[in-house]
PDB file of C-alpha atoms in Angstrom:
ATOM      1  CA  SER A   1      -3.135 -20.155   2.448  1.00 49.00           C
ATOM      2  CA  THR A   2      -2.763 -17.171   4.764  1.00 63.00           C
ATOM      3  CA  ALA A   3      -0.699 -14.151   3.694  1.00 71.00           C
ATOM      4  CA  GLN A   4       2.376 -13.284   5.711  1.00 91.00           C
ATOM      5  CA  VAL A   5       1.742 -10.232   7.811  1.00 95.00           C
ATOM      6  CA  TRP A   6       4.223  -7.346   7.946  1.00 96.00           C
ATOM      7  CA  THR A   7       3.873  -4.670  10.604  1.00 97.00           C
ATOM      8  CA  ILE A   8       5.228  -1.319   9.549  1.00 98.00           C
ATOM      9  CA  ASP A   9       5.885   1.747  11.693  1.00 97.00           C
ATOM     10  CA  PRO A  10       7.383   4.868   9.972  1.00 97.00           C
ATOM     11  CA  ALA A  11       8.677   6.305  13.193  1.00 96.00           C
ATOM     12  CA  LEU A  12       9.899   3.322  15.220  1.00 96.00           C
ATOM     13  CA  GLY A  13      10.457   0.657  12.590  1.00 97.00           C
ATOM     14  CA  VAL A  14      13.759  -0.465  11.026  1.00 97.00           C
ATOM     15  CA  ASP A  15      14.066  -2.126   7.618  1.00 97.00           C
ATOM     16  CA  GLY A  16      16.051  -5.327   7.691  1.00 95.00           C
ATOM     17  CA  PRO A  17      15.987  -9.099   7.538  1.00 92.00           C
ATOM     18  CA  GLY A  18      14.035 -10.909  10.201  1.00 90.00           C
ATOM     19  CA  ARG A  19      11.903  -7.922  10.949  1.00 94.00           C
ATOM     20  CA  GLY A  20       8.228  -7.058  10.339  1.00 95.00           C
ATOM     21  CA  SER A  21       6.573  -8.468  13.454  1.00 95.00           C
ATOM     22  CA  ALA A  22       4.488  -6.442  15.837  1.00 95.00           C
ATOM     23  CA  GLN A  23       7.460  -6.407  18.236  1.00 96.00           C
ATOM     24  CA  ALA A  24      10.029  -5.487  15.568  1.00 96.00           C
ATOM     25  CA  PRO A  25       8.278  -3.560  12.826  1.00 97.00           C
ATOM     26  CA  LEU A  26       9.654  -2.455   9.562  1.00 97.00           C
ATOM     27  CA  LYS A  27      10.038   1.195   8.689  1.00 98.00           C
ATOM     28  CA  THR A  28       8.866   1.277   5.056  1.00 97.00           C
ATOM     29  CA  ILE A  29       5.978  -0.258   3.063  1.00 96.00           C
ATOM     30  CA  GLY A  30       8.304  -0.487   0.093  1.00 95.00           C
ATOM     31  CA  TYR A  31      10.838  -2.780   1.922  1.00 96.00           C
ATOM     32  CA  ALA A  32       7.978  -4.971   3.125  1.00 96.00           C
ATOM     33  CA  ALA A  33       6.462  -5.139  -0.423  1.00 94.00           C
ATOM     34  CA  ARG A  34       9.839  -6.179  -1.843  1.00 93.00           C
ATOM     35  CA  GLN A  35       9.941  -9.063   0.723  1.00 92.00           C
ATOM     36  CA  ALA A  36       6.399 -10.112  -0.195  1.00 91.00           C
ATOM     37  CA  ALA A  37       7.019  -9.998  -3.936  1.00 88.00           C
ATOM     38  CA  ALA A  38       8.687 -13.478  -3.953  1.00 84.00           C
ATOM     39  CA  LEU A  39       5.572 -14.847  -2.204  1.00 86.00           C
ATOM     40  CA  GLY A  40       3.119 -13.018  -4.502  1.00 84.00           C
ATOM     41  CA  THR A  41       1.006 -12.102  -1.424  1.00 87.00           C
ATOM     42  CA  GLY A  42       1.259 -10.088   1.744  1.00 90.00           C
ATOM     43  CA  ALA A  43      -0.710  -8.312   4.462  1.00 94.00           C
ATOM     44  CA  PHE A  44       0.716  -5.023   5.534  1.00 96.00           C
ATOM     45  CA  PHE A  45      -0.448  -3.639   8.830  1.00 97.00           C
ATOM     46  CA  LEU A  46       0.456   0.107   8.949  1.00 97.00           C
ATOM     47  CA  ARG A  47       0.759   1.789  12.300  1.00 97.00           C
ATOM     48  CA  PRO A  48      -0.418   5.377  12.473  1.00 97.00           C
ATOM     49  CA  GLY A  49       2.024   7.964  11.210  1.00 96.00           C
ATOM     50  CA  THR A  50       3.039   9.531   7.918  1.00 96.00           C
ATOM     51  CA  TYR A  51       4.609   7.370   5.224  1.00 96.00           C
ATOM     52  CA  SER A  52       6.469   9.653   2.926  1.00 93.00           C
ATOM     53  CA  VAL A  53       9.773  10.268   1.118  1.00 92.00           C
ATOM     54  CA  ALA A  54      10.980  11.903   4.379  1.00 94.00           C
ATOM     55  CA  SER A  55      10.238   8.703   6.236  1.00 95.00           C
ATOM     56  CA  GLY A  56      12.109   6.540   3.633  1.00 95.00           C
ATOM     57  CA  GLU A  57       9.362   5.565   1.207  1.00 94.00           C
ATOM     58  CA  SER A  58       9.969   5.377  -2.453  1.00 92.00           C
ATOM     59  CA  PHE A  59       6.943   5.948  -4.812  1.00 89.00           C
ATOM     60  CA  PRO A  60       5.172   4.313  -6.453  1.00 88.00           C
ATOM     61  CA  ILE A  61       4.978   1.458  -3.987  1.00 90.00           C
ATOM     62  CA  ALA A  62       4.687  -1.776  -6.128  1.00 90.00           C
ATOM     63  CA  LEU A  63       2.667  -4.329  -4.327  1.00 90.00           C
ATOM     64  CA  PRO A  64       2.428  -8.130  -4.824  1.00 89.00           C
ATOM     65  CA  PRO A  65      -0.587  -9.457  -6.853  1.00 86.00           C
ATOM     66  CA  LEU A  66      -2.459 -10.417  -3.671  1.00 88.00           C
ATOM     67  CA  ALA A  67      -2.120  -7.556  -1.182  1.00 91.00           C
ATOM     68  CA  ARG A  68      -3.869  -6.258   1.900  1.00 94.00           C
ATOM     69  CA  VAL A  69      -2.809  -2.800   3.042  1.00 94.00           C
ATOM     70  CA  LEU A  70      -4.565  -1.966   6.313  1.00 95.00           C
ATOM     71  CA  ARG A  71      -4.408   0.335   9.241  1.00 95.00           C
ATOM     72  CA  ASP A  72      -2.885  -1.889  11.947  1.00 96.00           C
ATOM     73  CA  PRO A  73      -5.930  -3.404  13.782  1.00 92.00           C
ATOM     74  CA  ALA A  74      -3.807  -3.371  16.973  1.00 92.00           C
ATOM     75  CA  ALA A  75      -3.306   0.416  16.857  1.00 90.00           C
ATOM     76  CA  ARG A  76      -5.062   1.774  19.951  1.00 84.00           C
ATOM     77  CA  ASP A  77      -5.452   5.435  19.133  1.00 85.00           C
ATOM     78  CA  GLU A  78      -8.419   5.507  16.808  1.00 78.00           C
ATOM     79  CA  ALA A  79      -7.906   9.209  16.094  1.00 80.00           C
ATOM     80  CA  ALA A  80      -4.357   8.727  14.840  1.00 89.00           C
ATOM     81  CA  ALA A  81      -4.263   8.539  11.008  1.00 92.00           C
ATOM     82  CA  VAL A  82      -2.268   6.422   8.636  1.00 94.00           C
ATOM     83  CA  ILE A  83      -1.157   9.000   6.073  1.00 91.00           C
ATOM     84  CA  ILE A  84       0.481   8.067   2.781  1.00 90.00           C
ATOM     85  CA  ASP A  85       1.959  11.298   1.613  1.00 89.00           C
ATOM     86  CA  THR A  86       2.905  11.141  -2.087  1.00 84.00           C
ATOM     87  CA  PRO A  87       4.840  13.946  -3.695  1.00 78.00           C
ATOM     88  CA  LEU A  88       2.746  15.887  -6.114  1.00 69.00           C
ATOM     89  CA  ASP A  89       5.285  15.364  -8.920  1.00 69.00           C
ATOM     90  CA  LEU A  90       4.784  11.570  -8.702  1.00 68.00           C
ATOM     91  CA  ARG A  91       2.083   9.842 -10.570  1.00 70.00           C
ATOM     92  CA  THR A  92       0.893   7.044  -8.268  1.00 81.00           C
ATOM     93  CA  ALA A  93       1.065   6.081  -4.533  1.00 84.00           C
ATOM     94  CA  PHE A  94       0.303   2.262  -4.869  1.00 85.00           C
ATOM     95  CA  LEU A  95       0.698   0.137  -7.986  1.00 84.00           C
ATOM     96  CA  LEU A  96      -0.421  -3.376  -8.590  1.00 81.00           C
ATOM     97  CA  GLU A  97       0.593  -4.743 -11.944  1.00 79.00           C
ATOM     98  CA  GLY A  98       0.834  -8.242 -13.444  1.00 74.00           C
ATOM     99  CA  ALA A  99      -0.339 -11.015 -15.741  1.00 65.00           C
ATOM    100  CA  THR A 100      -1.752 -13.051 -12.862  1.00 68.00           C
ATOM    101  CA  ALA A 101      -4.970 -12.482 -10.974  1.00 71.00           C
ATOM    102  CA  LEU A 102      -4.787  -9.326  -8.901  1.00 80.00           C
ATOM    103  CA  ASP A 103      -6.670  -8.997  -5.628  1.00 86.00           C
ATOM    104  CA  ALA A 104      -6.140  -6.072  -3.346  1.00 88.00           C
ATOM    105  CA  LEU A 105      -7.708  -4.442  -0.331  1.00 91.00           C
ATOM    106  CA  PHE A 106      -6.870  -1.060   1.035  1.00 91.00           C
ATOM    107  CA  GLU A 107      -8.529  -0.100   4.348  1.00 94.00           C
ATOM    108  CA  GLY A 108      -8.188   2.733   6.913  1.00 94.00           C
ATOM    109  CA  LEU A 109      -5.749   4.897   5.045  1.00 93.00           C
ATOM    110  CA  GLU A 110      -5.457   8.464   4.065  1.00 90.00           C
ATOM    111  CA  ILE A 111      -3.651   8.881   0.686  1.00 87.00           C
ATOM    112  CA  ARG A 112      -2.485  12.407  -0.162  1.00 84.00           C
ATOM    113  CA  GLY A 113      -0.962  14.021  -3.151  1.00 75.00           C
ATOM    114  CA  GLY A 114       0.009  12.235  -6.315  1.00 64.00           C
ATOM    115  CA  GLN A 115      -0.165  13.774  -9.723  1.00 63.00           C
ATOM    116  CA  LEU A 116      -2.629  11.259 -11.225  1.00 59.00           C
ATOM    117  CA  ARG A 117      -3.565   8.253  -9.043  1.00 66.00           C
ATOM    118  CA  GLY A 118      -3.695   7.294  -5.485  1.00 77.00           C
ATOM    119  CA  ILE A 119      -4.147   3.585  -6.230  1.00 80.00           C
ATOM    120  CA  GLN A 120      -3.610   2.026  -9.680  1.00 79.00           C
ATOM    121  CA  MET A 121      -4.224  -1.639 -10.690  1.00 76.00           C
ATOM    122  CA  LEU A 122      -3.117  -2.848 -14.147  1.00 76.00           C
ATOM    123  CA  ALA A 123      -4.202  -6.448 -14.976  1.00 68.00           C
ATOM    124  CA  ARG A 124      -2.185  -7.387 -18.098  1.00 66.00           C
ATOM    125  CA  GLY A 125      -4.385 -10.154 -19.445  1.00 60.00           C
ATOM    126  CA  THR A 126      -7.895 -10.276 -20.748  1.00 57.00           C
ATOM    127  CA  LYS A 127      -9.040 -13.461 -18.925  1.00 59.00           C
ATOM    128  CA  LEU A 128      -7.974 -12.489 -15.455  1.00 61.00           C
ATOM    129  CA  THR A 129     -10.295 -12.070 -12.494  1.00 66.00           C
ATOM    130  CA  SER A 130      -9.194  -9.098 -10.569  1.00 75.00           C
ATOM    131  CA  ALA A 131     -10.626  -7.409  -7.514  1.00 81.00           C
ATOM    132  CA  LEU A 132      -9.861  -4.048  -5.916  1.00 84.00           C
ATOM    133  CA  ARG A 133     -11.513  -3.129  -2.704  1.00 87.00           C
ATOM    134  CA  VAL A 134     -11.112   0.270  -1.005  1.00 89.00           C
ATOM    135  CA  ARG A 135     -12.759   0.664   2.377  1.00 90.00           C
ATOM    136  CA  ASP A 136     -12.703   3.578   4.844  1.00 91.00           C
ATOM    137  CA  CYS A 137     -10.039   5.377   2.862  1.00 88.00           C
ATOM    138  CA  ARG A 138      -9.640   9.109   2.188  1.00 86.00           C
ATOM    139  CA  ILE A 139      -7.845  10.090  -1.040  1.00 82.00           C
ATOM    140  CA  LEU A 140      -7.048  13.820  -0.973  1.00 80.00           C
ATOM    141  CA  ASN A 141      -5.390  16.287  -3.246  1.00 68.00           C
ATOM    142  CA  SER A 142      -5.070  13.883  -6.170  1.00 59.00           C
ATOM    143  CA  ARG A 143      -4.918  15.855  -9.390  1.00 64.00           C
ATOM    144  CA  GLY A 144      -6.445  13.163 -11.476  1.00 66.00           C
ATOM    145  CA  ILE A 145      -8.056   9.803 -10.821  1.00 68.00           C
ATOM    146  CA  ALA A 146      -8.111   8.710  -7.190  1.00 73.00           C
ATOM    147  CA  VAL A 147      -8.520   4.948  -7.919  1.00 76.00           C
ATOM    148  CA  GLN A 148      -7.962   3.321 -11.348  1.00 72.00           C
ATOM    149  CA  ALA A 149      -8.302  -0.288 -12.306  1.00 71.00           C
ATOM    150  CA  ASN A 150      -7.520  -1.370 -15.886  1.00 69.00           C
ATOM    151  CA  GLN A 151      -8.367  -4.853 -17.145  1.00 63.00           C
ATOM    152  CA  GLY A 152      -6.581  -6.312 -20.205  1.00 53.00           C
ATOM    153  CA  ALA A 153      -3.966  -3.560 -20.433  1.00 45.00           C
ATOM    154  CA  LYS A 154      -1.086  -4.387 -22.678  1.00 41.00           C
TER     155      LYS A 154
END
């Protein structure tokens, strides 16, 4: 099955029911992730801009077990960055956690700040198959581990 796609734009988007298309983007990744939680999967196309507390984000952003977080492939300005700006007093920007198989892809993002982790995956079971792929991402100013994947965590 194909994951539902949510388009997110921190400057022009509006969070609300019936939104998330390319024509009517959402404002925050967190809102889209909460909508995707019931489905257990989601593809999040992030338009260039800064995703931060100032733009309405709440960290850590809890993602569904099967998640794709990508720079919007339709974004025309290749020089414009997708910046996830996590406050330094917070531990993690993105969190995937669960007792089911976890499978995540992060691509084309710049993740800044965070006290300990840019991306954290916690698979809470010893017989799970989990995959974490990070492509073409920059993780800057992390004070600890940029990417962490734990298998069998209790």
